[in-house]
CSV table of C-alpha atoms in Angstrom, one decimal:
chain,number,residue,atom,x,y,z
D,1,UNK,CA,9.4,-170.6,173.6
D,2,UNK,CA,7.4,-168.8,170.6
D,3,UNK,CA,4.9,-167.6,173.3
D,4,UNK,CA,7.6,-165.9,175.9
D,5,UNK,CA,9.5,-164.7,172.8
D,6,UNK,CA,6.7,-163.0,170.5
D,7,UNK,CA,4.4,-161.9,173.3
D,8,UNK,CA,4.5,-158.1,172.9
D,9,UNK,CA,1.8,-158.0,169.6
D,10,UNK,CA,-0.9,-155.7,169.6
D,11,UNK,CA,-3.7,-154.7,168.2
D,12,UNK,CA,-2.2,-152.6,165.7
D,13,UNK,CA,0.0,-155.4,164.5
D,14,UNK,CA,-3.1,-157.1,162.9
D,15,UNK,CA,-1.7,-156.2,159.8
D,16,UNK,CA,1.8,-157.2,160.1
D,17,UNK,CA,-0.3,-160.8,162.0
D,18,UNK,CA,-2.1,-161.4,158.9
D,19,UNK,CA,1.0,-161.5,156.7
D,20,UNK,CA,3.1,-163.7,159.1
D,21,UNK,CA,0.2,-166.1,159.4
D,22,UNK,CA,-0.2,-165.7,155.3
D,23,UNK,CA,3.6,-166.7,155.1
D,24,UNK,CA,3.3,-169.3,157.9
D,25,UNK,CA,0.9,-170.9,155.5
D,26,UNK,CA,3.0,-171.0,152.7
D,27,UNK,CA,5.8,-172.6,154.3
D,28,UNK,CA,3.5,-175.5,156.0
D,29,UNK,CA,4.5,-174.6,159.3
D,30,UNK,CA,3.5,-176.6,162.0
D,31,UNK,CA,3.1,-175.4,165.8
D,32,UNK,CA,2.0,-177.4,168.4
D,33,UNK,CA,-1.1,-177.5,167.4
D,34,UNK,CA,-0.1,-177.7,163.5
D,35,UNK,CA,-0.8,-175.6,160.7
D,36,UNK,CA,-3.3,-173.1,160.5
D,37,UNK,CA,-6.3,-175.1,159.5
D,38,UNK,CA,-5.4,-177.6,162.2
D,39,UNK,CA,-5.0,-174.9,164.4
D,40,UNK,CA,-8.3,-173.3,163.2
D,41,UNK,CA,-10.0,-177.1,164.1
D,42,UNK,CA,-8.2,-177.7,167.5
D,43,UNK,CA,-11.1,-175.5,169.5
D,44,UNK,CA,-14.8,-175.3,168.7
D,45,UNK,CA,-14.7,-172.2,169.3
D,46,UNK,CA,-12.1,-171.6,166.6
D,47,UNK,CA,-14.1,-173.5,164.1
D,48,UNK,CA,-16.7,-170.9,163.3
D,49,UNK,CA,-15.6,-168.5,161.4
D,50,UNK,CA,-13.7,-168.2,157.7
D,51,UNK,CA,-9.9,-169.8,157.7
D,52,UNK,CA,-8.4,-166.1,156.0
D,53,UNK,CA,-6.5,-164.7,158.2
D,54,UNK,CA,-7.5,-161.6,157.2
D,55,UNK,CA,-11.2,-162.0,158.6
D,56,UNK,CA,-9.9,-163.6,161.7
D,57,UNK,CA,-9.6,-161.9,165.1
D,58,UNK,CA,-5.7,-160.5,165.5
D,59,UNK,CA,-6.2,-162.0,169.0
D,60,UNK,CA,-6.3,-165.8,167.3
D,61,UNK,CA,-3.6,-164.6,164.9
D,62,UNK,CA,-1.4,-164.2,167.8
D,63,UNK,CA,-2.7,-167.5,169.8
D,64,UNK,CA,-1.4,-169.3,166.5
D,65,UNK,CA,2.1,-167.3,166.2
D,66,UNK,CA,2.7,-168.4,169.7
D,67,UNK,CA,2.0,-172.1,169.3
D,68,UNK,CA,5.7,-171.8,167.2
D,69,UNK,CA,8.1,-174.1,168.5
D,70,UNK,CA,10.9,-174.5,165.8
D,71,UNK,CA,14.1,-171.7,166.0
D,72,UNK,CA,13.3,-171.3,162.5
D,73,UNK,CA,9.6,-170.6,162.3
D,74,UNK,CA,10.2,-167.8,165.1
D,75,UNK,CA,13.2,-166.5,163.2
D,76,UNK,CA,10.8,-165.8,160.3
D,77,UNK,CA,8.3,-164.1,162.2
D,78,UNK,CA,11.0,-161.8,163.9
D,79,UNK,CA,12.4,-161.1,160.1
D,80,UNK,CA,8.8,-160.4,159.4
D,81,UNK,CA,8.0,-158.0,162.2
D,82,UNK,CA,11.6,-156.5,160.6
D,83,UNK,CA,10.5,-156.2,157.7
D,84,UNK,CA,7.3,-154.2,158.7
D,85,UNK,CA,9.5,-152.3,161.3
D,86,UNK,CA,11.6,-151.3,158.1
D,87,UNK,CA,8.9,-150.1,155.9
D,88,UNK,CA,7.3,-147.9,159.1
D,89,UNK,CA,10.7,-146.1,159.2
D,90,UNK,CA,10.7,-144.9,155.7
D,91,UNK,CA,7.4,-143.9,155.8
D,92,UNK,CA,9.2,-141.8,159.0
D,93,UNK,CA,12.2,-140.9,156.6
D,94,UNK,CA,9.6,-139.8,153.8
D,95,UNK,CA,8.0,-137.0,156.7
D,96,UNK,CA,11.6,-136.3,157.6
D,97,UNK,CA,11.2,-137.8,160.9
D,98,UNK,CA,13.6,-140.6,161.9
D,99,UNK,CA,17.1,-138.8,161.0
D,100,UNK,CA,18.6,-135.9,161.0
D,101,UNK,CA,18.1,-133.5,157.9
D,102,UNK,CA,21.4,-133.1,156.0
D,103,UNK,CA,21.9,-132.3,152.1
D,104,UNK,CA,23.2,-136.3,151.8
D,105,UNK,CA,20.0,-137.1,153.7
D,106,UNK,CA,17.7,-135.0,151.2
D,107,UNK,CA,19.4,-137.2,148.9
D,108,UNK,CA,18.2,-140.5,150.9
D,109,UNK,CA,14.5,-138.8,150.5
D,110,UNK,CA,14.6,-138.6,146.8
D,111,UNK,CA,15.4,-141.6,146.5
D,112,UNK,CA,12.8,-143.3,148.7
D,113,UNK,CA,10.4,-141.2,147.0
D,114,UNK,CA,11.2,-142.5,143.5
D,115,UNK,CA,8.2,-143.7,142.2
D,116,UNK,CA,10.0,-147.3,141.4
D,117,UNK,CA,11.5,-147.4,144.6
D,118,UNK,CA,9.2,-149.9,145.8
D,119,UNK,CA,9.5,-152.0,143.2
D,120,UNK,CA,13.1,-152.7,143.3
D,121,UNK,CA,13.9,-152.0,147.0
D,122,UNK,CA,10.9,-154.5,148.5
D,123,UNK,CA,12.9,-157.1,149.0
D,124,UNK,CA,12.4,-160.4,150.7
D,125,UNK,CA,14.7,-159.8,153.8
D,126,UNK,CA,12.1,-162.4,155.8
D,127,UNK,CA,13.9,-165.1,153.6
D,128,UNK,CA,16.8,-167.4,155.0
D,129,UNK,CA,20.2,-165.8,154.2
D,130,UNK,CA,19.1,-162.4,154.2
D,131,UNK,CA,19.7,-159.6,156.6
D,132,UNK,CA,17.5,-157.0,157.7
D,133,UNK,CA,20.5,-153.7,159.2
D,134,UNK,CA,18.9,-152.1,162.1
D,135,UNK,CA,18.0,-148.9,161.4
D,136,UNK,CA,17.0,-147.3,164.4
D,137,UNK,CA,19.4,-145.0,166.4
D,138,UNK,CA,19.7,-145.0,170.1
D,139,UNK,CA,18.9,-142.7,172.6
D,140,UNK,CA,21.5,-140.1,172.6
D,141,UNK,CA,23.7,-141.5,170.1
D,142,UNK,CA,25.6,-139.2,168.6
D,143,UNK,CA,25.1,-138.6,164.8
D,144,UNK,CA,28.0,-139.8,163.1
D,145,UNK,CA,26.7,-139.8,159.7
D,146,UNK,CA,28.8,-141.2,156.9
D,147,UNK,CA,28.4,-142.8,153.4
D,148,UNK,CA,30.0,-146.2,151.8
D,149,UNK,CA,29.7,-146.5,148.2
D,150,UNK,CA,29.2,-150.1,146.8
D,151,UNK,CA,29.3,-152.3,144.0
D,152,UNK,CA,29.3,-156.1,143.1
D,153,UNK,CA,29.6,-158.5,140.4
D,154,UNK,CA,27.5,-161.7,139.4
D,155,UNK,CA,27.9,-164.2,137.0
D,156,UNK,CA,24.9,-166.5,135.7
D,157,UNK,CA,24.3,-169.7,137.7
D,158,UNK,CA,22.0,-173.1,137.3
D,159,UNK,CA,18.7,-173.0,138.0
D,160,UNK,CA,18.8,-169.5,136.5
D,161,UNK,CA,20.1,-167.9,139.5
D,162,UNK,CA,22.7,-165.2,140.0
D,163,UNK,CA,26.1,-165.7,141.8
D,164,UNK,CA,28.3,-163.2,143.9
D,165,UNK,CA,32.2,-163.1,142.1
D,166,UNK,CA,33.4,-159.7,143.8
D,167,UNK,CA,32.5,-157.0,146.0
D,168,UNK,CA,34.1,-153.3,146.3
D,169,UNK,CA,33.2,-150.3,148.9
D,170,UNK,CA,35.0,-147.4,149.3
D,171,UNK,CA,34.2,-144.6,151.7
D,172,UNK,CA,33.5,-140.9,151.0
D,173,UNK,CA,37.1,-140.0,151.2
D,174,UNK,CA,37.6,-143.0,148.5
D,175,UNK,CA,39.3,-145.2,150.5
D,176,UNK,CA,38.9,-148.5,149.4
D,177,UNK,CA,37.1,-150.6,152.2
D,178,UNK,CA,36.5,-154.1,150.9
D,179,UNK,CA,37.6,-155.7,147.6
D,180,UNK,CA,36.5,-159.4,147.9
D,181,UNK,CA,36.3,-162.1,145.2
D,182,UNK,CA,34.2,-165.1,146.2
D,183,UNK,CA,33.4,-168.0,145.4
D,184,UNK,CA,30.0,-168.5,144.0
D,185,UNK,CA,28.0,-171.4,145.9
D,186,UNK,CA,26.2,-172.7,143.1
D,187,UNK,CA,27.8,-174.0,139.7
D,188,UNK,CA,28.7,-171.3,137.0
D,189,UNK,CA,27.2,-171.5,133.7
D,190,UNK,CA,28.2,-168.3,132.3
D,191,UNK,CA,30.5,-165.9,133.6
D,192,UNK,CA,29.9,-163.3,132.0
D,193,UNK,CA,33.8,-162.2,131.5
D,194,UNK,CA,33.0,-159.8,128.6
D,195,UNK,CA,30.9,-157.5,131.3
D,196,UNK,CA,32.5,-158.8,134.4
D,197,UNK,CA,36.0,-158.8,133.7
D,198,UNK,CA,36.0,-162.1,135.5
D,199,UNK,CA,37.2,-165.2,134.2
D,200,UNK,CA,36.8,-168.8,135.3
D,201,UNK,CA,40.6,-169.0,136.1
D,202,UNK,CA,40.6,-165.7,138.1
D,203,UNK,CA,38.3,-167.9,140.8
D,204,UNK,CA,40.2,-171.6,140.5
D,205,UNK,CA,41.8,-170.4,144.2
D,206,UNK,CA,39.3,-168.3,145.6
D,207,UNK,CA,38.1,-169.5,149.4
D,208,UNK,CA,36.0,-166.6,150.2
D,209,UNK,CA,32.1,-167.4,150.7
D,210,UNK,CA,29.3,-165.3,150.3
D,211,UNK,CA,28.5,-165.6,154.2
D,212,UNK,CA,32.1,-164.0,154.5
D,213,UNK,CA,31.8,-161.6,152.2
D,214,UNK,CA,28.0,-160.1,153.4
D,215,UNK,CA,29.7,-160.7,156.4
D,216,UNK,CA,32.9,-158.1,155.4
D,217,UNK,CA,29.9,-155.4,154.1
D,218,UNK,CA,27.8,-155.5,157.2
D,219,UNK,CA,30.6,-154.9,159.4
D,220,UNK,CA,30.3,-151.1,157.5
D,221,UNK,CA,26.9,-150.5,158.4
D,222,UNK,CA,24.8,-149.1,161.2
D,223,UNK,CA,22.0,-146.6,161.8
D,224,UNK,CA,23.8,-143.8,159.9
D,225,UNK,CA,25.5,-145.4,157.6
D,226,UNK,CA,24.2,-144.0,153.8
D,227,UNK,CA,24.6,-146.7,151.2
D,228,UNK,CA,25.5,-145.0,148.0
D,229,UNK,CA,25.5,-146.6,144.4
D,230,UNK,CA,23.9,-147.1,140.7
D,231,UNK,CA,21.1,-149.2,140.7
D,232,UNK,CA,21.7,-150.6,144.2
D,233,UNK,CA,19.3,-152.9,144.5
D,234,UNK,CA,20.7,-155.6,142.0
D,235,UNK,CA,23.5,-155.5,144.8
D,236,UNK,CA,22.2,-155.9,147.7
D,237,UNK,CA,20.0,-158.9,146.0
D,238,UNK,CA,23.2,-159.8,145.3
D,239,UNK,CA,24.5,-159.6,148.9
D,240,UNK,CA,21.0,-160.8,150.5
D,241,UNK,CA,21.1,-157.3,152.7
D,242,UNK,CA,18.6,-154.6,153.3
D,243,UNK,CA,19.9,-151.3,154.0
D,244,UNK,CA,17.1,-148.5,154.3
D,245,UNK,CA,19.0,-145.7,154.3
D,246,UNK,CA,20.6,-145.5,150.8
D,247,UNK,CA,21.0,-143.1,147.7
D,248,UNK,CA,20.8,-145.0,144.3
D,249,UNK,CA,22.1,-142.5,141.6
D,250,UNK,CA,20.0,-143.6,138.6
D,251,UNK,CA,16.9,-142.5,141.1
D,252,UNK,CA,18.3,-138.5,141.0
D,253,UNK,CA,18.2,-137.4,137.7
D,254,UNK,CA,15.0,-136.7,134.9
D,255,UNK,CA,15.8,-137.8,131.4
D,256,UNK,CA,14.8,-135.4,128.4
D,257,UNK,CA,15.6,-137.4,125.8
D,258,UNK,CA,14.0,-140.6,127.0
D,259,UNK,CA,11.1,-141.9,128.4
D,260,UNK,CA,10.1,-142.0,131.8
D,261,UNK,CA,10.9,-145.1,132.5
D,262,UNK,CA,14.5,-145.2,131.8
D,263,UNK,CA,17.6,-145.3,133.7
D,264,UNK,CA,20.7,-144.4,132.9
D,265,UNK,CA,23.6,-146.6,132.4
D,266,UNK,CA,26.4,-145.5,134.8
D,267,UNK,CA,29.1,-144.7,132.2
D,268,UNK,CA,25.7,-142.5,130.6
D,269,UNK,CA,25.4,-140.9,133.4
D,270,UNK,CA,28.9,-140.4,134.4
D,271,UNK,CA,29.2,-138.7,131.2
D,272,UNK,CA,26.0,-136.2,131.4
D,273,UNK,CA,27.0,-135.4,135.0
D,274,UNK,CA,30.9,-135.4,135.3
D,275,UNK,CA,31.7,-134.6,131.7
D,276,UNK,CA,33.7,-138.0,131.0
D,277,UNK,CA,32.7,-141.6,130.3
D,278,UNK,CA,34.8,-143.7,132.3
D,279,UNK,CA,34.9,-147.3,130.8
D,280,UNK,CA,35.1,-147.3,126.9
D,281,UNK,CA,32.9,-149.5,124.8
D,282,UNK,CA,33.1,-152.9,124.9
D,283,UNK,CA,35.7,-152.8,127.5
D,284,UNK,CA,34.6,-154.8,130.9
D,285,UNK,CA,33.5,-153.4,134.5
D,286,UNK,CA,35.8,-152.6,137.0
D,287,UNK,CA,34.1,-153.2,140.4
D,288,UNK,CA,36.2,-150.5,142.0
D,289,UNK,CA,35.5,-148.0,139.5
D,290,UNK,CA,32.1,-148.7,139.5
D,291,UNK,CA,31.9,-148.5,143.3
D,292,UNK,CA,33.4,-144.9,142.8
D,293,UNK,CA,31.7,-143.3,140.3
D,294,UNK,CA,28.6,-143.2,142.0
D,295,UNK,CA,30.0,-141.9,145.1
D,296,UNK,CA,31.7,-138.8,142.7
D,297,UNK,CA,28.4,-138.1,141.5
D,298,UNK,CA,26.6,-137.7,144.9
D,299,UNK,CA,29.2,-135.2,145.5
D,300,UNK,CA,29.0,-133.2,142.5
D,301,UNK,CA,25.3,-133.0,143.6
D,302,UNK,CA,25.8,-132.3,147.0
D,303,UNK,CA,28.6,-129.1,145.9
D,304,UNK,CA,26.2,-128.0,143.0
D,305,UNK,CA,23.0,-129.3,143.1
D,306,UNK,CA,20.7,-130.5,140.5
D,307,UNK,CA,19.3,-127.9,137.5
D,308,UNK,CA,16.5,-129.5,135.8
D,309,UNK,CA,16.4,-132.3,133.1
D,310,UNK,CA,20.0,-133.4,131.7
D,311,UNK,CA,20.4,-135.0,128.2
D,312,UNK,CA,21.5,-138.6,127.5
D,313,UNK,CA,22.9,-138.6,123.8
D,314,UNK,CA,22.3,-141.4,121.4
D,315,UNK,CA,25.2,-142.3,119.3
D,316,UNK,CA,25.6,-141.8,115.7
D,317,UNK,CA,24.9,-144.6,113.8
D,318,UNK,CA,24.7,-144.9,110.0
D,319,UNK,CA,21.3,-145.4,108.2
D,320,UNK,CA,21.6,-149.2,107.7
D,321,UNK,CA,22.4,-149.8,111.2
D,322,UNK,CA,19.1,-147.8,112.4
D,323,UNK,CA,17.0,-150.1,110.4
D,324,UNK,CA,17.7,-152.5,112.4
D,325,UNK,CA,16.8,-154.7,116.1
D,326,UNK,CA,19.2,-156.2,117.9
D,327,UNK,CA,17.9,-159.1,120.1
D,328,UNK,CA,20.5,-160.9,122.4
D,329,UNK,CA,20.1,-163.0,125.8
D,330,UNK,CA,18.2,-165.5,123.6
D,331,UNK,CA,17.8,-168.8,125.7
D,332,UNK,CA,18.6,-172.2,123.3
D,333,UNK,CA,14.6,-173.2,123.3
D,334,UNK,CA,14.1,-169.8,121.3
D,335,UNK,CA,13.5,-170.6,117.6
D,336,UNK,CA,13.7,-167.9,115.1
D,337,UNK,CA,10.1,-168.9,114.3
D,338,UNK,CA,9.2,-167.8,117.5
D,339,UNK,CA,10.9,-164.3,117.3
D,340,UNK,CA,8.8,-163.6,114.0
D,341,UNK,CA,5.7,-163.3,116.3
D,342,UNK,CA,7.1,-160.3,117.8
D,343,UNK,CA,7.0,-158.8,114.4
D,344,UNK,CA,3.8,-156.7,113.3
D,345,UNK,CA,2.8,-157.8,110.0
D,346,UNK,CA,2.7,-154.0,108.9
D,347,UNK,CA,6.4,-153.8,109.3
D,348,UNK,CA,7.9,-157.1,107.4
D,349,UNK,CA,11.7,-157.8,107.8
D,350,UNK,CA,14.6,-160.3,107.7
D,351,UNK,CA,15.7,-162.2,110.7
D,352,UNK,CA,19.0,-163.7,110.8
D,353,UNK,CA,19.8,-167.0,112.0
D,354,UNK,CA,20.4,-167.1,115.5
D,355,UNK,CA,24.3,-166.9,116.7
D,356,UNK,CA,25.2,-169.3,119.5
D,357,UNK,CA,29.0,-168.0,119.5
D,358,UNK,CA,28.2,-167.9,123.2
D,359,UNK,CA,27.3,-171.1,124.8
D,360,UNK,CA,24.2,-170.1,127.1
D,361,UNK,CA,22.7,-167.2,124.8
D,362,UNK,CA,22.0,-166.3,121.1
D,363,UNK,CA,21.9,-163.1,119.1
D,364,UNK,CA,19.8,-162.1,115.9
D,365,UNK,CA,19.2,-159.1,114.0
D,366,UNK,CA,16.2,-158.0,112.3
D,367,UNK,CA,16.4,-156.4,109.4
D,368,UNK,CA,13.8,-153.5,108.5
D,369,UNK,CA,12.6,-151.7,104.9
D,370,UNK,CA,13.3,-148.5,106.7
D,371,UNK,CA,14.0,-147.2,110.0
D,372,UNK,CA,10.3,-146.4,111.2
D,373,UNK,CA,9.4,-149.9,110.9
D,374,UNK,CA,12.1,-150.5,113.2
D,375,UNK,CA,10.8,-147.6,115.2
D,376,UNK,CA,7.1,-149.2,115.0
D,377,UNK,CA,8.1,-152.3,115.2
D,378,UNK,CA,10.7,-151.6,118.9
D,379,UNK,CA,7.6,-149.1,120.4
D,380,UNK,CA,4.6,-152.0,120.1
D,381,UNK,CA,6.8,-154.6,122.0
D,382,UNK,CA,5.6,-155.1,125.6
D,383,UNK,CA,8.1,-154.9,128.1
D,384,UNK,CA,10.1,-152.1,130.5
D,385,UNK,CA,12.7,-150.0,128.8
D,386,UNK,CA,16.0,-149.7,130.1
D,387,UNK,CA,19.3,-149.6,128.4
D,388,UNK,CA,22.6,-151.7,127.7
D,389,UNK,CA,26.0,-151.3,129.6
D,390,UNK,CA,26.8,-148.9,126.9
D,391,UNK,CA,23.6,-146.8,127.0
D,392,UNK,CA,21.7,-147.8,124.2
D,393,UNK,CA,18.2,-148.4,124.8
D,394,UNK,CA,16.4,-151.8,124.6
D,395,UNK,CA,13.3,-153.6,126.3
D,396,UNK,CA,12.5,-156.8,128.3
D,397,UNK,CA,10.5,-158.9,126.2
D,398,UNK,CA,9.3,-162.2,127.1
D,399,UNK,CA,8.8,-164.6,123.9
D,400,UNK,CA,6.5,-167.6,123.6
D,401,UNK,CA,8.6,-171.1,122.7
D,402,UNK,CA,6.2,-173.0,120.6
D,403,UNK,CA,8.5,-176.1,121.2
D,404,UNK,CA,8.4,-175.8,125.3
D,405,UNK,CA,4.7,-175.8,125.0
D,406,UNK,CA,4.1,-171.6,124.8
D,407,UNK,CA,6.1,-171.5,127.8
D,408,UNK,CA,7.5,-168.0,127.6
D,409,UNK,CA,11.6,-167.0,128.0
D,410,UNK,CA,12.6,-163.5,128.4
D,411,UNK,CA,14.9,-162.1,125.8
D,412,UNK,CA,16.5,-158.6,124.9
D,413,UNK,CA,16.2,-156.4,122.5
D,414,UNK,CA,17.8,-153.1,121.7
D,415,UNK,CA,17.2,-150.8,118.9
D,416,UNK,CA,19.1,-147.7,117.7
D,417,UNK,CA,17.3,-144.6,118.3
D,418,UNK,CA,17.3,-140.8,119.6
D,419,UNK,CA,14.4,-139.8,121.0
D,420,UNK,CA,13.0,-136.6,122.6
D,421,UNK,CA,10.1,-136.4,125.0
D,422,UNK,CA,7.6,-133.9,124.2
D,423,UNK,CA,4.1,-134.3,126.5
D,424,UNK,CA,4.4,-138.1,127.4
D,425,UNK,CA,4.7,-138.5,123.8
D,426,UNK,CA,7.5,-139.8,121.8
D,427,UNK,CA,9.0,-138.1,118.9
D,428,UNK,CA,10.9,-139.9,116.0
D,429,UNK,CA,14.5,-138.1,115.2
D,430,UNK,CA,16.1,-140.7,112.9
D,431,UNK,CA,14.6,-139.1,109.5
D,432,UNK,CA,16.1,-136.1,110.7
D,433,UNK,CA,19.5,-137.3,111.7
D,434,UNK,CA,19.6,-138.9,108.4
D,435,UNK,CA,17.9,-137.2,105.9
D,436,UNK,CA,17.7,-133.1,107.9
D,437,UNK,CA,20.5,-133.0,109.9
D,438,UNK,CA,20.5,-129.3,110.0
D,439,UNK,CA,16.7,-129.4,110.8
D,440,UNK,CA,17.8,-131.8,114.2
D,441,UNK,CA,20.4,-129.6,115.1
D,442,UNK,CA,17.9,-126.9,115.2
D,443,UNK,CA,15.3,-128.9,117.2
D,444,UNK,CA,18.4,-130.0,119.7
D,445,UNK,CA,19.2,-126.2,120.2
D,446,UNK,CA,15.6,-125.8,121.4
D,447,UNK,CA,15.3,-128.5,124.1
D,448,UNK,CA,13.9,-126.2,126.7
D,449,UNK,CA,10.6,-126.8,124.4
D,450,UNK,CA,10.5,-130.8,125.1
């Protein structure tokens, strides 16, 4: 069956042969010869030779891939040869030649060309559960290009995994398409109510599954469907699809203010680019709100374009407060011991006991002499800079546990600061909002400098 099914490789596939063998080997899969090695030692002929496939014939790669008997094994290889199929057409989309050129698809193009796009949109759509959209237009099918914006919700599962709660998409006339809640299929540990919105109690009756609800979304897509939203990967992980053609908002815009790997919170950049913020601190998401934001934004682009870098502001904070880290999303084996290592010994401060007002994760400040030792202290920790659901900016840290046996957890933490980029470099404003305001108002006037 694999050999009538998967007998159209070539010898341009070697590369595409090399990584389905690769995976084959990872999963143990057996043909009806057995696994690779066994394979390998079923002909003498076979024998000679190393057992990588990468140094190995793509003509035995292919005499292996068709020993598959199992429905599953050759679902993976056709997800696989997907997968590659996928990553050929953006490299078509990055030329310009798969689809048609339109301002939303210049749009598409910016955002494959992100320099983290990669990173986040690589995704495992060989894997079971996920879907791979087929991106590839017929022969003389007429464009009917249209986009769908999207947005979903997860609470925090066992086994530190992620669960789909609801799922909105509205069209590019704002009519709401899907608005699903769904029942998560593995056993909630947290969910997350103060940033979902979503109680326990708002899912007791809930029926919908997650197959239902991917199910609802990929009944909206085809070859020229646009997937618009804010950080869209996190929800098609969520959704286990893979869309190629998409615009992801926080990929559009350069930052002056910050550094370059930042990305704007929505409400952020709602408020840099529409002139509002429309969810007010501390209140919780709203999936339909957050599913239409994004799709406002890529309209006000599309009418007026995009004019340079655009300021985030950081909010005003009194002096105290700025001499200070926050650190949240602390896991239960986290000591307070073990956040003091994170501390440079030039820049000594209090840490608080460790609140466990929320069952699953702690919070702790630490307390500074001033606030560059807080700036110090928040540059030298290694991890990615991002920013909060409100905009304030804070790294991924991971912290060894001295009592899991220096196993390391990943934690949070957010500090208080305003900063301008000026040649990669990046320049402290605190001392000037506190102590020479009128000196920082001067320096904001002059942005055009940084």
């Amino acid at each position: 069956m694999g050999g009538r099914k998967l007998d159209d490789f070539t010898e341009k596939d070697t590369e595409v042969l090399v990584r389905i063998v690769k995976s084959a080997q990872a999963r143990s899969v057996k043909g009806s010869k057995g696994e690779w090695k066994d394979f390998l030692k079923s002909s003498k002929q076979l024998r000679v030779g190393p057992s990588d496939p990468a140094k190995r014939p793509w003509s035995t790669l292919v005499e292996f891939v068709h020993t598959f008997t199992d429905d599953a094994d050759i679902q993976m290889v056709k997800q696989i040869r997907a997968s590659e199929m996928r990553h050929k057409r953006l490299e078509a989309l990055e030329s310009g030649g798969l689809w048609r050129n339109s301002p939303e698809q210049e749009l598409v193009r910016q955002t494959y060309q992100h320099r983290r796009y990669k990173e986040y949109y690589t995704f495992p759509s060989f894997d079971k559960g996920w879907v791979l959209t087929d991106s590839k237009k017929a022969e003389g099918q007429s464009v009917t290009e249209h986009m769908i914006s999207l947005d979903c919700e997860m609470v925090d599962c066992d086994n530190k995994t992620k669960g789909l709660v609801r799922v909105c998409a509205i069209d590019a006339e704002y009519k709401l398409l899907v608005d699903m809640l769904v029942k998560p299929e593995r056993p909630v540990i947290d969910y997350l109510t103060p940033i979902t919105g979503i109680s326990e109690a708002d899912l007791t009756d809930v029926t919908c599954s997650f197959y239902e609800a991917q199910t609802a979304v990929l009944k909206l897509l085809n070859s020229d469907t646009i997937l618009v939203g804010h950080s869209l990967h996190n929800d098609l992980k969520a959704l286990k699809i893979d869309h190629p053609r998409l615009i992801d908002t926080s990929f559009l815009f350069q930052f002056r203010n910050k550094p370059d790997c930042y990305n704007a919170g929505l409400n952020s950049l709602c408020k840099a680019i529409l002139g509002y913020e429309f969810r007010e601190d501390g209140k919780p998401h709203d999936c339909v709100i957050d599913a239409t934001i994004p799709m406002r934004i890529v309209h006000h682009v599309l009418k007026h374009g995009i004019e340079g870098s655009i300021d985030i502001p950081a909010k005003m904070l009194d002096e105290g407060q700025l001499c200070k880290l926050y650190f949240h999303g602390i896991p239960p084996p986290v000591s307070v011991h073990d956040l003091q290592k994170l501390i440079p010994h030039d820049c000594p401060c209090d840490l608080d006991d460790i609140s466990w007002s929320n069952v699953k994760y702690g919070t702790t400040y630490a307390v500074f002499r001033n606030i560059d030792d807080a700036n110090k202290t928040f540059e030298r920790l290694k991890g990615p800079v991002g920013e909060d659901s409100f905009g304030r900016p804070q790294k991924t840290v991971m912290v060894t546990v001295q009592s899991k046996k220096k196993k390391a957890q990943r934690i949070l933490v957010r500090i208080m600061v305003l900063y301008l980029q000026r040649g990669g470099k990046y320049l402290r404003m605190l001392s000037l909002l506190i102590r020479k305001p009128h000196v920082l108002v001067a320096t904001m006037l002059k942005r055009s400098q940084f």
